[in-house]
Short mmCIF file of C-alpha atoms and ligand atoms in Angstrom, two decimals:
data_model
loop_
_atom_site.label_atom_id
_atom_site.label_comp_id
_atom_site.label_asym_id
_atom_site.label_seq_id
_atom_site.Cartn_x
_atom_site.Cartn_y
_atom_site.Cartn_z
CA MET A 1 -34.14 10.09 -8.41
CA PRO A 2 -33.55 9.71 -4.64
CA THR A 3 -32.01 12.98 -3.43
CA LEU A 4 -30.23 13.23 -0.12
CA THR A 5 -29.11 16.38 1.62
CA ARG A 6 -26.07 16.15 3.85
CA ASP A 7 -23.33 18.38 5.24
CA VAL A 8 -20.64 16.20 3.66
CA VAL A 9 -20.70 13.48 1.02
CA ILE A 10 -17.78 11.06 0.98
CA VAL A 11 -16.79 9.18 -2.18
CA GLY A 12 -15.23 5.81 -1.29
CA ALA A 13 -15.73 3.50 1.71
CA GLY A 14 -12.12 2.49 2.24
CA PRO A 15 -10.46 3.14 5.61
CA SER A 16 -9.82 6.79 4.71
CA GLY A 17 -13.37 7.69 3.62
CA LEU A 18 -14.93 5.81 6.51
CA THR A 19 -12.61 7.50 9.02
CA ALA A 20 -13.44 10.92 7.59
CA ALA A 21 -17.16 10.13 7.80
CA THR A 22 -16.83 8.86 11.37
CA GLU A 23 -14.97 11.98 12.51
CA LEU A 24 -17.41 14.30 10.74
CA ALA A 25 -20.37 12.52 12.30
CA LYS A 26 -18.71 12.79 15.73
CA ALA A 27 -18.48 16.55 15.15
CA GLY A 28 -22.23 16.66 14.56
CA LEU A 29 -22.21 16.90 10.77
CA SER A 30 -24.46 14.74 8.62
CA VAL A 31 -22.73 12.45 6.10
CA ALA A 32 -23.37 10.02 3.26
CA VAL A 33 -20.63 7.61 2.06
CA LEU A 34 -21.01 6.42 -1.54
CA GLU A 35 -19.04 3.28 -2.43
CA ALA A 36 -18.63 1.85 -5.94
CA ARG A 37 -18.13 -1.75 -4.87
CA ASP A 38 -20.58 -4.11 -3.21
CA ARG A 39 -18.42 -4.07 -0.07
CA VAL A 40 -16.54 -1.64 2.14
CA GLY A 41 -12.79 -1.77 2.79
CA GLY A 42 -11.28 -0.80 -0.58
CA ARG A 43 -7.73 -2.15 -0.73
CA THR A 44 -8.32 -4.07 2.52
CA TRP A 45 -10.31 -7.21 1.82
CA THR A 46 -10.41 -10.28 4.01
CA GLY A 47 -11.81 -13.06 1.83
CA THR A 48 -12.39 -16.79 2.02
CA VAL A 49 -10.93 -18.79 -0.87
CA ASP A 50 -11.50 -22.58 -0.99
CA GLY A 51 -12.12 -22.56 2.75
CA ALA A 52 -9.04 -20.51 3.62
CA MET A 53 -9.24 -17.04 5.13
CA LEU A 54 -6.91 -14.79 3.14
CA GLU A 55 -5.90 -11.16 3.45
CA ILE A 56 -6.32 -10.30 -0.23
CA GLY A 57 -5.26 -6.70 0.40
CA GLY A 58 -3.58 -4.77 3.23
CA GLN A 59 -2.87 -6.64 6.45
CA TRP A 60 0.26 -5.78 8.44
CA VAL A 61 0.55 -3.25 11.25
CA SER A 62 3.85 -1.73 12.42
CA PRO A 63 4.59 -0.40 15.92
CA ASP A 64 4.61 3.29 14.95
CA GLN A 65 1.15 3.17 13.35
CA SER A 66 -0.58 4.83 16.28
CA ALA A 67 -3.60 6.09 14.30
CA LEU A 68 -4.41 2.56 13.16
CA TYR A 69 -3.80 1.16 16.65
CA ALA A 70 -6.19 3.74 18.14
CA THR A 71 -8.88 2.73 15.63
CA LEU A 72 -8.28 -0.96 16.34
CA ASP A 73 -8.66 -0.26 20.08
CA ALA A 74 -11.83 1.76 19.54
CA LEU A 75 -13.33 -1.11 17.54
CA GLY A 76 -12.21 -3.75 20.05
CA LEU A 77 -9.93 -5.46 17.50
CA LYS A 78 -6.84 -7.36 18.62
CA THR A 79 -3.56 -8.02 16.86
CA TYR A 80 -1.04 -10.88 16.87
CA GLU A 81 2.62 -11.13 15.94
CA ARG A 82 3.79 -12.41 12.56
CA TYR A 83 5.53 -15.77 13.07
CA ARG A 84 9.27 -15.14 13.00
CA THR A 85 10.88 -17.91 15.04
CA GLY A 86 13.69 -19.72 13.24
CA ASP A 87 16.03 -19.01 10.40
CA SER A 88 15.45 -17.00 7.22
CA VAL A 89 16.55 -17.81 3.68
CA TYR A 90 18.52 -15.65 1.26
CA ILE A 91 19.01 -16.50 -2.40
CA ALA A 92 22.01 -14.76 -3.97
CA PRO A 93 22.12 -13.47 -7.57
CA ASP A 94 23.92 -16.68 -8.64
CA GLY A 95 21.10 -18.79 -7.15
CA THR A 96 23.00 -19.90 -4.03
CA ARG A 97 20.58 -20.51 -1.15
CA THR A 98 21.78 -19.63 2.36
CA VAL A 99 19.92 -20.18 5.62
CA TYR A 100 20.74 -17.39 8.08
CA SER A 101 19.67 -15.96 11.41
CA GLY A 102 19.39 -12.34 12.53
CA ASP A 103 18.58 -9.39 10.35
CA THR A 104 21.75 -9.25 8.24
CA PHE A 105 21.69 -10.83 4.79
CA PRO A 106 24.42 -13.50 4.38
CA VAL A 107 26.41 -11.58 1.77
CA SER A 108 30.13 -10.94 1.32
CA GLU A 109 31.76 -8.48 3.68
CA HIS A 110 32.09 -5.96 0.86
CA THR A 111 28.39 -6.19 -0.01
CA ARG A 112 27.45 -5.98 3.68
CA THR A 113 29.57 -2.86 4.15
CA GLU A 114 28.08 -1.30 1.05
CA MET A 115 24.51 -2.09 2.16
CA ASP A 116 25.19 -0.57 5.59
CA ARG A 117 26.69 2.52 3.99
CA LEU A 118 23.71 3.01 1.64
CA ILE A 119 21.24 2.48 4.48
CA ALA A 120 23.10 5.07 6.59
CA ILE A 121 22.97 7.62 3.73
CA LEU A 122 19.25 6.98 3.27
CA ASP A 123 18.60 7.20 7.01
CA GLN A 124 20.37 10.57 7.11
CA LEU A 125 18.36 11.92 4.16
CA THR A 126 15.15 10.59 5.69
CA THR A 127 15.85 12.34 9.01
CA GLU A 128 16.66 15.61 7.24
CA ILE A 129 13.75 15.61 4.81
CA GLY A 130 10.88 14.00 6.73
CA ALA A 131 7.49 12.87 5.45
CA GLU A 132 5.38 15.98 5.86
CA GLU A 133 6.74 18.24 3.13
CA PRO A 134 9.59 16.51 1.27
CA TRP A 135 9.05 18.92 -1.62
CA ALA A 136 10.01 21.87 0.60
CA HIS A 137 13.54 20.62 1.33
CA PRO A 138 16.38 22.62 -0.32
CA ARG A 139 17.59 19.45 -2.09
CA ALA A 140 14.08 18.39 -3.21
CA GLN A 141 14.56 19.17 -6.90
CA GLU A 142 18.01 17.57 -7.06
CA LEU A 143 16.79 14.37 -5.37
CA ASP A 144 13.53 14.23 -7.31
CA THR A 145 15.09 14.43 -10.75
CA VAL A 146 17.34 11.38 -10.46
CA SER A 147 15.98 7.85 -10.46
CA PHE A 148 16.63 5.68 -7.43
CA ARG A 149 18.46 3.17 -9.64
CA GLN A 150 20.75 5.78 -11.20
CA TRP A 151 21.49 7.39 -7.85
CA LEU A 152 22.45 4.05 -6.26
CA ALA A 153 24.66 3.28 -9.27
CA GLY A 154 26.53 6.54 -8.64
CA LEU A 155 27.08 5.65 -4.99
CA SER A 156 28.17 2.02 -5.12
CA ASP A 157 29.80 -0.36 -7.57
CA ASP A 158 28.35 -3.36 -5.72
CA GLU A 159 25.38 -4.58 -7.77
CA GLU A 160 24.16 -7.06 -5.16
CA ALA A 161 24.13 -4.33 -2.49
CA ARG A 162 22.25 -1.97 -4.81
CA ASP A 163 19.71 -4.62 -5.77
CA ASN A 164 19.10 -5.54 -2.13
CA ILE A 165 18.53 -1.91 -1.17
CA SER A 166 16.17 -1.52 -4.14
CA LEU A 167 14.32 -4.67 -3.10
CA PHE A 168 13.00 -2.97 0.04
CA VAL A 169 11.76 0.22 -1.53
CA ALA A 170 11.05 -0.68 -5.19
CA GLY A 171 9.74 -4.25 -5.07
CA GLY A 172 8.81 -4.13 -1.40
CA MET A 173 6.94 -0.82 -1.19
CA LEU A 174 6.44 1.36 -4.25
CA THR A 175 6.11 -1.74 -6.49
CA LYS A 176 7.63 0.09 -9.45
CA PRO A 177 11.04 -0.54 -11.04
CA ALA A 178 13.79 1.51 -9.38
CA HIS A 179 14.28 3.48 -12.62
CA ALA A 180 10.69 4.75 -12.44
CA PHE A 181 10.74 6.78 -9.22
CA SER A 182 13.05 9.33 -7.67
CA VAL A 183 15.29 9.31 -4.62
CA LEU A 184 12.95 11.89 -3.04
CA GLN A 185 10.02 9.49 -3.50
CA ALA A 186 12.05 6.70 -1.86
CA VAL A 187 12.92 9.04 1.00
CA LEU A 188 9.23 9.91 1.50
CA MET A 189 8.41 6.19 1.64
CA ALA A 190 11.08 5.65 4.30
CA ALA A 191 10.28 8.82 6.26
CA SER A 192 6.61 7.85 6.41
CA ALA A 193 7.71 4.69 8.25
CA GLY A 194 10.06 6.58 10.58
CA SER A 195 13.39 5.73 8.90
CA PHE A 196 14.97 3.73 6.09
CA SER A 197 16.20 1.26 8.71
CA ASN A 198 12.56 0.63 9.69
CA LEU A 199 11.69 -0.06 6.06
CA VAL A 200 14.38 -2.73 5.71
CA ASN A 201 13.45 -4.37 9.01
CA GLU A 202 10.66 -6.86 8.34
CA ASP A 203 10.14 -7.35 12.06
CA PHE A 204 9.21 -3.68 12.28
CA ILE A 205 7.32 -2.99 9.07
CA LEU A 206 5.52 -6.36 8.99
CA ASP A 207 5.16 -6.72 12.72
CA ARG A 208 1.58 -7.73 13.50
CA ARG A 209 -1.75 -8.67 11.93
CA VAL A 210 -5.35 -8.08 12.95
CA ILE A 211 -7.06 -11.15 14.36
CA GLY A 212 -9.97 -11.85 12.02
CA GLY A 213 -8.58 -9.59 9.29
CA MET A 214 -7.86 -5.95 8.45
CA GLN A 215 -11.15 -5.42 6.59
CA GLN A 216 -12.89 -5.46 9.97
CA VAL A 217 -11.61 -1.91 10.48
CA SER A 218 -13.84 -0.77 7.63
CA HIS A 219 -16.69 -3.10 8.61
CA GLY A 220 -16.64 -1.70 12.15
CA LEU A 221 -16.58 1.94 11.03
CA ALA A 222 -19.31 1.33 8.43
CA GLU A 223 -21.53 -0.46 10.92
CA ALA A 224 -21.55 2.57 13.19
CA LEU A 225 -22.43 4.81 10.22
CA GLY A 226 -25.36 2.50 9.43
CA ASP A 227 -27.69 3.61 6.64
CA ASP A 228 -25.41 6.47 5.70
CA VAL A 229 -23.15 4.05 3.74
CA PHE A 230 -24.40 3.31 0.22
CA LEU A 231 -22.84 0.35 -1.60
CA ASN A 232 -22.97 -0.28 -5.38
CA SER A 233 -22.99 3.48 -5.90
CA PRO A 234 -20.08 4.52 -8.13
CA VAL A 235 -19.93 8.30 -8.25
CA ARG A 236 -19.92 9.55 -11.85
CA THR A 237 -20.35 13.32 -11.55
CA VAL A 238 -19.42 16.03 -9.07
CA ARG A 239 -20.93 19.46 -9.68
CA TRP A 240 -19.07 21.88 -7.47
CA GLY A 241 -18.57 25.45 -6.44
CA ALA A 242 -17.03 27.26 -3.50
CA ASP A 243 -19.94 26.59 -1.16
CA GLY A 244 -21.51 23.33 -2.18
CA VAL A 245 -21.65 20.24 -4.34
CA THR A 246 -24.09 17.92 -6.04
CA VAL A 247 -22.85 14.39 -6.42
CA LEU A 248 -24.46 11.95 -8.84
CA ALA A 249 -23.99 8.19 -8.52
CA ASP A 250 -25.35 5.08 -10.21
CA GLY A 251 -28.80 4.01 -9.06
CA ASP A 252 -30.00 7.56 -9.71
CA LEU A 253 -28.60 8.59 -6.36
CA ARG A 254 -28.06 12.33 -5.87
CA VAL A 255 -26.52 13.96 -2.82
CA ASP A 256 -26.52 17.72 -2.25
CA ALA A 257 -23.88 18.70 0.30
CA ARG A 258 -21.70 21.55 1.53
CA ARG A 259 -18.48 19.60 0.96
CA VAL A 260 -17.34 16.42 -0.85
CA VAL A 261 -14.41 14.21 0.18
CA LEU A 262 -12.83 12.24 -2.66
CA ALA A 263 -11.53 9.27 -0.65
CA VAL A 264 -10.26 7.29 -3.64
CA PRO A 265 -6.70 6.81 -4.92
CA PRO A 266 -5.53 9.65 -7.24
CA ASN A 267 -5.46 7.42 -10.35
CA LEU A 268 -9.27 7.20 -10.06
CA TYR A 269 -10.06 10.93 -9.82
CA THR A 270 -10.41 11.03 -13.60
CA ARG A 271 -13.19 8.41 -13.45
CA VAL A 272 -15.39 11.20 -12.11
CA SER A 273 -16.66 14.04 -14.33
CA PHE A 274 -16.23 17.37 -12.64
CA ASP A 275 -18.50 20.25 -13.53
CA PRO A 276 -16.88 22.73 -13.89
CA PRO A 277 -13.64 20.86 -14.71
CA LEU A 278 -10.93 20.78 -12.05
CA PRO A 279 -8.27 23.49 -12.40
CA ARG A 280 -5.30 23.03 -14.76
CA ARG A 281 -2.95 22.29 -11.84
CA GLN A 282 -5.03 19.29 -10.66
CA HIS A 283 -5.52 18.04 -14.24
CA GLN A 284 -1.77 17.98 -14.67
CA MET A 285 -0.83 16.71 -11.20
CA HIS A 286 -3.20 13.76 -11.28
CA GLN A 287 -1.60 12.47 -14.49
CA HIS A 288 1.71 12.12 -12.67
CA GLN A 289 0.40 9.90 -9.84
CA SER A 290 0.10 6.21 -10.62
CA LEU A 291 -0.28 2.94 -8.76
CA GLY A 292 2.45 0.31 -8.73
CA LEU A 293 1.82 -3.36 -9.46
CA VAL A 294 2.41 -6.40 -7.30
CA ILE A 295 0.95 -9.91 -7.19
CA LYS A 296 0.32 -10.99 -3.61
CA VAL A 297 0.52 -14.78 -3.68
CA HIS A 298 -1.16 -16.93 -1.02
CA ALA A 299 -0.31 -20.61 -0.54
CA VAL A 300 -1.96 -22.66 2.21
CA TYR A 301 -0.61 -26.04 3.44
CA GLU A 302 -1.96 -28.71 5.79
CA THR A 303 0.78 -27.72 8.26
CA PRO A 304 3.39 -24.95 8.49
CA PHE A 305 6.01 -27.56 7.52
CA TRP A 306 8.86 -25.04 7.32
CA ARG A 307 8.64 -24.45 11.07
CA GLU A 308 9.51 -28.11 11.73
CA GLU A 309 12.66 -27.51 9.71
CA GLY A 310 13.65 -24.57 11.90
CA LEU A 311 12.67 -21.98 9.29
CA SER A 312 10.66 -18.85 9.99
CA GLY A 313 9.19 -18.85 6.49
CA THR A 314 10.92 -15.54 5.74
CA GLY A 315 12.94 -15.37 2.53
CA PHE A 316 14.48 -12.64 0.37
CA SER A 317 16.00 -12.54 -3.08
CA ALA A 318 16.25 -9.66 -5.54
CA ALA A 319 16.98 -12.28 -8.20
CA GLU A 320 13.89 -14.47 -7.69
CA VAL A 321 10.43 -14.15 -9.25
CA VAL A 322 9.06 -14.09 -5.70
CA GLN A 323 11.28 -11.47 -4.08
CA GLU A 324 9.93 -11.83 -0.55
CA VAL A 325 8.14 -14.66 1.23
CA TYR A 326 6.73 -14.77 4.78
CA ASP A 327 4.80 -17.04 7.12
CA ASN A 328 1.27 -15.67 6.95
CA THR A 329 -0.53 -18.28 9.04
CA ASN A 330 -3.80 -17.05 10.50
CA HIS A 331 -4.22 -16.65 14.23
CA GLY A 332 -5.11 -19.99 15.83
CA ASP A 333 -5.02 -21.86 12.49
CA THR A 334 -3.51 -25.38 12.38
CA ARG A 335 -2.83 -25.00 8.68
CA GLY A 336 0.16 -23.02 7.50
CA THR A 337 0.02 -20.12 5.05
CA LEU A 338 2.82 -18.51 3.10
CA VAL A 339 2.57 -15.18 1.37
CA GLY A 340 4.91 -14.11 -1.43
CA PHE A 341 5.22 -10.98 -3.56
CA VAL A 342 5.94 -10.66 -7.28
CA SER A 343 6.55 -7.02 -8.10
CA ASP A 344 6.42 -4.62 -11.08
CA ALA A 345 8.21 -5.93 -14.22
CA LYS A 346 8.29 -9.47 -12.78
CA ALA A 347 4.52 -9.26 -12.32
CA ASP A 348 4.19 -8.13 -15.96
CA ALA A 349 6.17 -11.20 -17.06
CA MET A 350 4.08 -13.54 -14.90
CA PHE A 351 0.81 -12.11 -16.22
CA GLU A 352 1.99 -12.88 -19.77
CA LEU A 353 1.89 -16.59 -18.90
CA PRO A 354 -1.19 -18.83 -18.89
CA PRO A 355 -2.50 -19.15 -15.28
CA VAL A 356 -1.31 -22.74 -14.81
CA GLU A 357 2.21 -21.95 -15.95
CA ARG A 358 2.27 -18.79 -13.84
CA LYS A 359 1.26 -20.75 -10.75
CA THR A 360 3.99 -23.34 -11.44
CA ARG A 361 6.68 -20.68 -11.90
CA ILE A 362 5.65 -18.82 -8.76
CA LEU A 363 5.46 -21.96 -6.60
CA GLU A 364 8.82 -23.18 -7.92
CA SER A 365 10.27 -19.86 -6.82
CA ILE A 366 8.79 -20.24 -3.32
CA GLY A 367 10.11 -23.82 -3.37
CA ARG A 368 13.65 -22.55 -3.91
CA PHE A 369 13.32 -20.75 -0.57
CA LEU A 370 11.45 -23.34 1.49
CA GLY A 371 11.87 -26.68 -0.25
CA PRO A 372 9.80 -28.86 -2.60
CA LYS A 373 6.83 -29.20 -0.21
CA ALA A 374 6.14 -25.52 -0.87
CA THR A 375 5.18 -26.36 -4.46
CA GLU A 376 2.14 -28.38 -3.31
CA PRO A 377 -0.26 -26.10 -1.44
CA VAL A 378 -3.86 -27.14 -0.79
CA VAL A 379 -5.08 -23.63 -1.55
CA TYR A 380 -3.42 -21.22 -3.97
CA TYR A 381 -4.55 -17.69 -4.80
CA GLU A 382 -3.12 -14.63 -6.51
CA SER A 383 -4.39 -11.20 -5.44
CA ASP A 384 -4.69 -9.33 -8.73
CA TRP A 385 -5.50 -5.73 -7.86
CA GLY A 386 -4.44 -4.49 -11.29
CA SER A 387 -7.65 -6.04 -12.66
CA GLU A 388 -9.90 -4.37 -10.09
CA GLU A 389 -11.77 -1.54 -11.78
CA TRP A 390 -11.98 0.51 -8.58
CA THR A 391 -8.27 0.21 -7.70
CA ARG A 392 -6.14 -0.69 -10.79
CA GLY A 393 -2.87 -1.58 -9.05
CA ALA A 394 -1.19 -2.25 -5.71
CA TYR A 395 -0.26 -1.20 -3.18
CA ALA A 396 -0.69 2.53 -3.70
CA ALA A 397 0.17 5.60 -5.78
CA SER A 398 3.44 7.45 -6.12
CA PHE A 399 4.64 10.26 -8.37
CA ASP A 400 6.65 9.62 -11.50
CA LEU A 401 10.20 10.98 -11.75
CA GLY A 402 10.19 14.68 -10.83
CA GLY A 403 6.50 14.79 -9.89
CA LEU A 404 6.85 14.93 -6.12
CA HIS A 405 8.79 18.20 -5.88
CA ARG A 406 6.77 19.71 -8.74
CA TYR A 407 3.26 18.91 -7.51
CA GLY A 408 3.45 17.40 -4.01
CA ARG A 409 2.60 20.61 -2.18
CA ASP A 410 -0.83 20.73 -3.85
CA GLN A 411 -1.89 17.10 -3.53
CA ARG A 412 -3.77 17.62 -0.25
CA SER A 413 -5.11 21.11 -0.99
CA PRO A 414 -8.89 21.35 -1.33
CA VAL A 415 -10.34 22.77 -4.54
CA GLY A 416 -13.46 24.81 -3.73
CA ALA A 417 -15.75 22.43 -1.85
CA ILE A 418 -13.72 19.33 -2.92
CA HIS A 419 -11.37 17.67 -0.40
CA PHE A 420 -8.95 14.79 -1.04
CA SER A 421 -8.25 11.93 1.38
CA CYS A 422 -6.46 8.58 0.89
CA SER A 423 -3.33 6.75 1.98
CA ASP A 424 -1.64 7.71 -1.29
CA ILE A 425 -1.29 11.36 -0.25
CA ALA A 426 -0.51 10.76 3.43
CA SER A 427 2.74 11.76 5.11
CA ALA A 428 3.13 9.43 8.14
CA GLY A 429 1.67 6.07 7.14
CA TYR A 430 1.96 6.87 3.42
CA GLN A 431 0.63 3.94 1.34
CA HIS A 432 -0.63 2.19 4.49
CA VAL A 433 -3.93 1.81 6.32
CA ASP A 434 -2.49 3.99 9.08
CA GLY A 435 -1.95 6.80 6.56
CA ALA A 436 -5.47 6.33 5.19
CA ILE A 437 -6.85 6.83 8.71
CA ARG A 438 -4.59 9.83 9.38
CA MET A 439 -5.74 11.46 6.14
CA GLY A 440 -9.39 10.78 7.03
CA GLN A 441 -8.89 12.50 10.39
CA ARG A 442 -6.99 15.40 8.87
CA THR A 443 -9.57 15.99 6.13
CA ALA A 444 -12.44 15.80 8.60
CA GLY A 445 -10.62 18.31 10.83
CA ASP A 446 -10.20 20.74 7.91
CA ILE A 447 -13.88 20.47 7.01
CA VAL A 448 -15.09 20.89 10.59
CA ALA A 449 -12.90 23.98 10.92
CA ALA A 450 -14.28 25.38 7.65
CA LEU A 451 -17.95 24.67 8.35
CA HIS A 452 -18.26 25.59 12.03
P1 FDA B 501 -8.97 2.44 -0.69
O1 FDA B 501 -8.51 2.17 -2.08
O2 FDA B 501 -8.77 1.37 0.30
O3 FDA B 501 -10.51 2.84 -0.71
C1 FDA B 501 -11.04 3.64 -1.74
C2 FDA B 501 -12.48 3.23 -1.99
O4 FDA B 501 -13.06 4.09 -2.96
C3 FDA B 501 -12.63 1.81 -2.55
O5 FDA B 501 -13.52 1.09 -1.75
C4 FDA B 501 -13.17 2.02 -3.96
O6 FDA B 501 -14.04 1.00 -4.38
C5 FDA B 501 -13.92 3.34 -3.80
N1 FDA B 501 -14.10 4.09 -5.05
C6 FDA B 501 -13.21 4.34 -6.03
N2 FDA B 501 -13.76 5.11 -6.99
C7 FDA B 501 -15.04 5.36 -6.61
C8 FDA B 501 -16.11 6.11 -7.17
N3 FDA B 501 -16.00 6.78 -8.33
N4 FDA B 501 -17.30 6.14 -6.51
C9 FDA B 501 -17.46 5.51 -5.33
N5 FDA B 501 -16.46 4.78 -4.74
C10 FDA B 501 -15.26 4.72 -5.37
N6 FDA B 501 -1.40 -1.40 4.00
C11 FDA B 501 -0.98 -1.70 5.26
O7 FDA B 501 -1.13 -0.88 6.15
N7 FDA B 501 -0.41 -2.92 5.52
C12 FDA B 501 -0.25 -3.88 4.56
O8 FDA B 501 0.22 -4.98 4.83
C13 FDA B 501 -0.68 -3.55 3.24
N8 FDA B 501 -0.57 -4.48 2.24
C14 FDA B 501 -1.25 -4.30 1.06
C15 FDA B 501 -1.37 -5.34 0.14
C16 FDA B 501 -2.13 -5.19 -1.02
C17 FDA B 501 -2.21 -6.33 -2.00
C18 FDA B 501 -2.78 -3.96 -1.26
C19 FDA B 501 -3.63 -3.76 -2.52
C20 FDA B 501 -2.68 -2.92 -0.37
C21 FDA B 501 -1.91 -3.07 0.81
N9 FDA B 501 -1.81 -2.05 1.75
C22 FDA B 501 -1.29 -2.32 2.99
C23 FDA B 501 -2.31 -0.69 1.44
C24 FDA B 501 -3.66 -0.38 2.06
O9 FDA B 501 -4.56 -1.42 1.81
C25 FDA B 501 -4.16 0.94 1.48
O10 FDA B 501 -3.19 1.95 1.73
C26 FDA B 501 -5.49 1.41 2.10
O11 FDA B 501 -6.51 0.46 1.93
C27 FDA B 501 -5.91 2.71 1.45
O12 FDA B 501 -7.14 3.14 1.99
P2 FDA B 501 -7.95 4.31 1.27
O13 FDA B 501 -9.22 4.44 2.01
O14 FDA B 501 -7.05 5.46 1.13
O15 FDA B 501 -8.21 3.77 -0.22
#
């Protein structure tokens, strides 16, 4: 059995694990990164499907994501703006399609007023509570024990307004039905992006993309780490104590180290056997953190035909199978690409269908936004992260109802020589690549402080 000896062993070569390894190496510590898959990048994956470059996983960058921007700069990676010229499309609950400009949905005045009022309440809560320790707020328990759906129902009698507000945080971010997470969880999601207003502003939250693809962040970091990154090495066992660990992976790989960083989403911690077992608190907490589910749909066309019709490619509808659609054309590409999202229970329903029927239903939905040409792409692909053994959902993990105030304060705490790092437990940048990087830096900082 090959045995390595390192200061720190990192489990998972996503952006968080690779950032932690990079920072630890910079501080003069020796590292080994063990990755289950045959590639780095985790939930970022820039693939080629039928000749089209697709961002199968994470892709967008927003202006406040300074940790990600700093990494992009360090790696010499450039970004470009998402195409947004022209009008957007809104489909109302009764199926009426309206082309509109600006960032206000074309809804009745009553619905508009109600949406503005709900956004203002959520902005206020977000400012008060923040992303760092939402569980510590005096109202944490109250806001964590009511579902987002129920809370909205108590605030407004306007169903369209409520559904549109839910669209941004349930379908658009946590990818769970609005009855399945709390108000506090929604507030954390918004606070991690700066405000609820930022979350509902697609020009902010989906501002730019990385030229050549987001996975290059992980490729660049891994390249600098060289032979210290081990692919095809799923970690099966962590033997741990206060002062050291032994990590066993497939391929008879064994690493003895002073610390281990688990840089995998919380739903995968239980795939590793811990010896001795983790404490009761972690056993319980990890059962309350689960990934959402969303199908990211990619459709490529010979041209971005919607642009000729004065449309930006952006569309929203809480009532549609595809709740959001955007122009996702690659930098410098003459072909046009659309990306759409089918979230939570709608994704369940689509996955019940045979693939051909699912494709038809999804493309018909995109067609209702952008016209019949949208139903005839030259390349079609569904990102299905729920089927990926080493992820099991998309985009990221959140607590079930009541879990955030009950357990949140312990999610980042090390246990003996075991540290935790991933976007799913970040504050700023929560659920995003930026948060993965921030957590990698934070975890590395904690370890350097402990070991030096
Ligand atoms: P990540 O999951 O990326 O990496 C963990 C790694 O650990 C994986 O490589 C996995 O294989 C490995 N692993 C797991 N178990 C292991 C074991 N036992 N042994 C060894 N290795 C193991 N973000 C964003 O900023 N903008 C966006 O537009 C989007 N959009 C988006 C779309 C889709 C479809 C997805 C799935 C995700 C996004 N995201 C996103 C989220 C973003 O991709 C995500 O937050 C980060 O990739 C998380 O990085 P981590 O390193 O924390 O985990």
